[in-house]
mmCIF file of C-alpha atoms in Angstrom:
data_model
loop_
_atom_site.group_PDB
_atom_site.id
_atom_site.type_symbol
_atom_site.label_atom_id
_atom_site.label_comp_id
_atom_site.label_asym_id
_atom_site.label_seq_id
_atom_site.Cartn_x
_atom_site.Cartn_y
_atom_site.Cartn_z
ATOM 1 C CA MET D 1281 8.307 10.151 -12.733
ATOM 2 C CA LEU D 1282 7.194 6.897 -11.182
ATOM 3 C CA TRP D 1283 3.746 6.754 -12.812
ATOM 4 C CA ALA D 1284 4.846 8.052 -16.209
ATOM 5 C CA GLY D 1285 7.529 5.341 -16.284
ATOM 6 C CA GLY D 1286 5.004 2.597 -15.591
ATOM 7 C CA ARG D 1287 6.349 1.833 -12.109
ATOM 8 C CA ARG D 1288 3.937 1.255 -9.258
ATOM 9 C CA TYR D 1289 3.986 1.393 -5.475
ATOM 10 C CA ARG D 1290 3.201 -1.525 -3.231
ATOM 11 C CA GLU D 1291 -0.287 -2.831 -3.998
ATOM 12 C CA VAL D 1292 -3.131 -2.726 -1.484
ATOM 13 C CA ASN D 1293 -3.375 -6.317 -0.253
ATOM 14 C CA ARG D 1294 -6.374 -8.105 1.224
ATOM 15 C CA THR D 1295 -5.232 -7.601 4.830
ATOM 16 C CA GLU D 1296 -4.860 -3.864 4.340
ATOM 17 C CA ALA D 1297 -8.216 -3.603 2.535
ATOM 18 C CA THR D 1298 -9.913 -5.498 5.383
ATOM 19 C CA LEU D 1299 -8.334 -3.199 7.996
ATOM 20 C CA LEU D 1300 -9.553 -0.172 6.089
ATOM 21 C CA ALA D 1301 -13.095 -1.569 5.920
ATOM 22 C CA ASP D 1302 -13.034 -2.383 9.642
ATOM 23 C CA HIS D 1303 -12.011 1.167 10.558
ATOM 24 C CA VAL D 1304 -14.170 3.206 8.192
ATOM 25 C CA GLY D 1305 -17.291 1.022 7.877
ATOM 26 C CA PRO D 1306 -19.817 1.124 5.043
ATOM 27 C CA GLY D 1307 -19.910 4.280 2.969
ATOM 28 C CA ARG D 1308 -23.645 4.667 2.357
ATOM 29 C CA GLY D 1309 -22.896 7.312 -0.280
ATOM 30 C CA ARG D 1310 -20.870 9.523 2.059
ATOM 31 C CA PRO D 1311 -17.902 11.376 0.523
ATOM 32 C CA ALA D 1312 -14.342 10.074 0.781
ATOM 33 C CA LEU D 1313 -11.101 11.720 -0.350
ATOM 34 C CA ASP D 1314 -7.960 9.792 -1.319
ATOM 35 C CA ILE D 1315 -4.940 12.119 -1.218
ATOM 36 C CA GLY D 1316 -2.073 11.030 -3.462
ATOM 37 C CA THR D 1317 -4.294 8.474 -5.158
ATOM 38 C CA GLY D 1318 -1.644 7.196 -7.560
ATOM 39 C CA ASP D 1319 -3.226 4.504 -9.730
ATOM 40 C CA GLY D 1320 -6.429 4.760 -7.681
ATOM 41 C CA ALA D 1321 -6.359 1.353 -5.969
ATOM 42 C CA LEU D 1322 -7.293 2.659 -2.512
ATOM 43 C CA ALA D 1323 -9.958 4.995 -3.949
ATOM 44 C CA ARG D 1324 -11.509 1.983 -5.690
ATOM 45 C CA HIS D 1325 -11.623 0.085 -2.380
ATOM 46 C CA LEU D 1326 -13.438 3.014 -0.791
ATOM 47 C CA HIS D 1327 -15.865 3.101 -3.717
ATOM 48 C CA GLN D 1328 -16.492 -0.621 -3.289
ATOM 49 C CA LEU D 1329 -17.319 0.042 0.377
ATOM 50 C CA GLY D 1330 -20.035 2.439 -0.802
ATOM 51 C CA TYR D 1331 -18.254 5.785 -0.520
ATOM 52 C CA ARG D 1332 -18.628 8.524 -3.114
ATOM 53 C CA THR D 1333 -14.899 8.780 -3.637
ATOM 54 C CA THR D 1334 -12.633 11.405 -5.133
ATOM 55 C CA GLY D 1335 -9.006 10.512 -5.784
ATOM 56 C CA ILE D 1336 -6.560 13.398 -6.119
ATOM 57 C CA ASP D 1337 -2.896 13.483 -7.085
ATOM 58 C CA PHE D 1338 -0.520 16.257 -8.127
ATOM 59 C CA ALA D 1339 1.066 14.067 -10.834
ATOM 60 C CA PRO D 1340 -0.743 14.104 -14.198
ATOM 61 C CA SER D 1341 0.651 10.642 -14.978
ATOM 62 C CA ALA D 1342 -0.833 9.235 -11.746
ATOM 63 C CA VAL D 1343 -4.281 10.664 -12.492
ATOM 64 C CA ALA D 1344 -4.023 9.264 -16.026
ATOM 65 C CA ALA D 1345 -3.101 5.837 -14.601
ATOM 66 C CA ALA D 1346 -6.108 5.959 -12.247
ATOM 67 C CA ARG D 1347 -8.461 6.950 -15.067
ATOM 68 C CA ASN D 1348 -7.078 4.273 -17.385
ATOM 69 C CA THR D 1349 -7.449 1.432 -14.902
ATOM 70 C CA GLN D 1350 -10.875 0.047 -15.732
ATOM 71 C CA VAL D 1351 -12.275 -2.388 -13.199
ATOM 72 C CA PRO D 1352 -15.782 -3.634 -14.128
ATOM 73 C CA GLN D 1353 -16.968 -4.343 -10.558
ATOM 74 C CA TYR D 1354 -16.529 -0.660 -9.620
ATOM 75 C CA ARG D 1355 -19.605 0.684 -11.423
ATOM 76 C CA GLY D 1356 -19.331 4.398 -11.868
ATOM 77 C CA GLY D 1357 -16.070 4.398 -10.001
ATOM 78 C CA PRO D 1358 -14.308 7.200 -8.195
ATOM 79 C CA ALA D 1359 -13.853 10.696 -9.612
ATOM 80 C CA TRP D 1360 -10.263 11.645 -10.423
ATOM 81 C CA ARG D 1361 -8.785 15.123 -10.028
ATOM 82 C CA LEU D 1362 -5.406 16.646 -10.676
ATOM 83 C CA MET D 1363 -4.634 18.626 -7.527
ATOM 84 C CA ASP D 1364 -1.808 19.355 -5.117
ATOM 85 C CA PHE D 1365 -3.554 19.011 -1.761
ATOM 86 C CA ALA D 1366 -0.686 20.688 0.087
ATOM 87 C CA THR D 1367 -0.818 23.946 -1.870
ATOM 88 C CA GLU D 1368 -4.060 24.416 -3.826
ATOM 89 C CA SER D 1369 -7.260 25.914 -2.483
ATOM 90 C CA LEU D 1370 -9.409 23.385 -0.659
ATOM 91 C CA SER D 1371 -12.431 25.006 -2.283
ATOM 92 C CA ALA D 1372 -11.356 23.185 -5.478
ATOM 93 C CA LEU D 1373 -12.492 19.911 -3.895
ATOM 94 C CA PRO D 1374 -15.970 18.688 -4.867
ATOM 95 C CA ASP D 1375 -17.170 18.410 -1.245
ATOM 96 C CA PRO D 1376 -16.613 20.734 1.733
ATOM 97 C CA ALA D 1377 -16.133 17.800 4.156
ATOM 98 C CA TYR D 1378 -15.332 14.094 3.919
ATOM 99 C CA ALA D 1379 -16.351 11.159 6.115
ATOM 100 C CA VAL D 1380 -13.039 9.493 5.238
ATOM 101 C CA VAL D 1381 -9.753 11.003 4.127
ATOM 102 C CA THR D 1382 -7.007 8.581 3.140
ATOM 103 C CA CYS D 1383 -3.313 9.076 2.593
ATOM 104 C CA ARG D 1384 -1.418 5.926 1.570
ATOM 105 C CA LEU D 1385 2.372 6.017 1.204
ATOM 106 C CA VAL D 1386 2.228 9.801 0.849
ATOM 107 C CA TYR D 1387 2.633 11.313 4.337
ATOM 108 C CA ARG D 1388 6.398 10.795 4.373
ATOM 109 C CA TRP D 1389 6.746 13.050 1.313
ATOM 110 C CA MET D 1390 4.989 16.052 2.893
ATOM 111 C CA ASP D 1391 7.581 18.760 3.534
ATOM 112 C CA ASP D 1392 5.457 20.626 6.079
ATOM 113 C CA LYS D 1393 3.678 17.843 7.948
ATOM 114 C CA PRO D 1394 1.894 20.094 10.493
ATOM 115 C CA ALA D 1395 0.479 22.267 7.670
ATOM 116 C CA PHE D 1396 -0.605 19.159 5.751
ATOM 117 C CA LEU D 1397 -2.379 17.758 8.821
ATOM 118 C CA HIS D 1398 -4.078 21.108 9.427
ATOM 119 C CA ARG D 1399 -5.475 20.958 5.888
ATOM 120 C CA VAL D 1400 -6.685 17.379 6.438
ATOM 121 C CA ARG D 1401 -8.521 18.497 9.587
ATOM 122 C CA GLN D 1402 -10.163 21.282 7.568
ATOM 123 C CA VAL D 1403 -11.784 18.792 5.157
ATOM 124 C CA LEU D 1404 -12.478 15.920 7.572
ATOM 125 C CA ALA D 1405 -16.129 15.824 8.653
ATOM 126 C CA PRO D 1406 -16.917 15.686 12.389
ATOM 127 C CA GLY D 1407 -16.623 12.069 13.475
ATOM 128 C CA GLY D 1408 -14.744 11.207 10.282
ATOM 129 C CA THR D 1409 -11.666 9.006 9.929
ATOM 130 C CA PHE D 1410 -8.250 9.974 8.622
ATOM 131 C CA TRP D 1411 -6.651 6.733 7.367
ATOM 132 C CA VAL D 1412 -2.876 6.870 6.896
ATOM 133 C CA VAL D 1413 -0.647 4.064 5.695
ATOM 134 C CA THR D 1414 3.057 4.781 5.906
ATOM 135 C CA GLU D 1415 6.330 3.021 6.276
ATOM 136 C CA LEU D 1416 8.256 3.368 9.527
ATOM 137 C CA ALA D 1417 11.977 4.106 9.627
ATOM 138 C CA GLY D 1418 14.189 1.230 10.628
ATOM 139 C CA ARG D 1419 11.764 -1.526 9.664
ATOM 140 C CA ARG D 1420 13.739 -2.660 6.627
ATOM 141 C CA GLU D 1421 16.956 -4.604 6.894
ATOM 142 C CA ALA D 1422 20.306 -2.828 6.815
ATOM 143 C CA GLY D 1423 21.463 -2.413 3.245
ATOM 144 C CA ASP D 1424 17.938 -2.263 1.805
ATOM 145 C CA PRO D 1425 17.971 0.632 -0.694
ATOM 146 C CA TYR D 1426 14.507 1.741 0.497
ATOM 147 C CA ARG D 1427 15.363 1.751 4.218
ATOM 148 C CA HIS D 1428 15.285 5.579 4.273
ATOM 149 C CA LEU D 1429 11.641 5.805 3.139
ATOM 150 C CA GLY D 1430 10.028 5.380 6.530
ATOM 151 C CA ILE D 1431 8.881 8.157 8.821
ATOM 152 C CA THR D 1432 10.808 8.823 12.003
ATOM 153 C CA PRO D 1433 9.357 8.515 15.505
ATOM 154 C CA ALA D 1434 9.184 12.336 15.642
ATOM 155 C CA GLU D 1435 7.186 12.416 12.379
ATOM 156 C CA ALA D 1436 4.880 9.704 13.741
ATOM 157 C CA GLU D 1437 4.349 11.819 16.852
ATOM 158 C CA ILE D 1438 3.416 14.837 14.709
ATOM 159 C CA LEU D 1439 0.950 12.627 12.822
ATOM 160 C CA THR D 1440 -0.822 11.344 15.932
ATOM 161 C CA ALA D 1441 -0.825 14.532 18.035
ATOM 162 C CA GLY D 1442 -4.178 16.162 18.683
ATOM 163 C CA TRP D 1443 -6.504 13.317 17.637
ATOM 164 C CA SER D 1444 -9.005 12.014 20.193
ATOM 165 C CA VAL D 1445 -8.785 8.475 18.771
ATOM 166 C CA VAL D 1446 -5.556 6.923 17.498
ATOM 167 C CA ARG D 1447 -5.580 3.285 16.414
ATOM 168 C CA THR D 1448 -2.607 1.625 14.787
ATOM 169 C CA THR D 1449 -1.953 -1.712 13.149
ATOM 170 C CA ASP D 1450 1.392 -2.902 11.853
ATOM 171 C CA LEU D 1451 1.748 -4.724 8.541
ATOM 172 C CA ASP D 1452 5.410 -5.731 8.145
ATOM 173 C CA VAL D 1453 7.239 -2.447 7.325
ATOM 174 C CA LEU D 1454 3.996 -0.454 7.189
ATOM 175 C CA ARG D 1455 1.860 1.041 9.909
ATOM 176 C CA CYS D 1456 -1.828 1.832 9.389
ATOM 177 C CA TYR D 1457 -3.266 4.705 11.397
ATOM 178 C CA ALA D 1458 -6.988 5.320 11.945
ATOM 179 C CA LEU D 1459 -7.249 8.834 13.382
ATOM 180 C CA ARG D 1460 -10.405 10.596 14.535
ATOM 181 C CA PRO D 1461 -10.916 14.145 15.806
#
């Protein structure tokens, strides 16, 4: 697996962290959920913004990587849980609703995207923000071995359907979505 082998995904850069902060605002102790947390970088950003953050991942090696990444400025830090959001009971989550739910570089891997989005809506608090960062198909140059990793226009349409607010920002091959019910 990626995490067990020591490999990492693209890091959260300053521009992306600033966009996140602009869209979700200060946490003030409200709960946030990071789905597919990986090494926990995005969960730590949410914690720094003042959210009471839980990072979940279905890969034991990812949760171990998140737990083992000690960053002194994140006092207390996020909570880490081993969980498959797509299949396990949502009652296993520590909070019934979240002011922010994030999903970074994970949406493309969801086999049943409508079912996944339904589950997100179940845990997103009224007025909350669903923050998605994903790659778009066709953004990489021909011949790039990772060209296939982006979502298609049809998958992007599934993602954005049914939200009252849809804001997007492009960052090279990535697109950031701020979605609100």
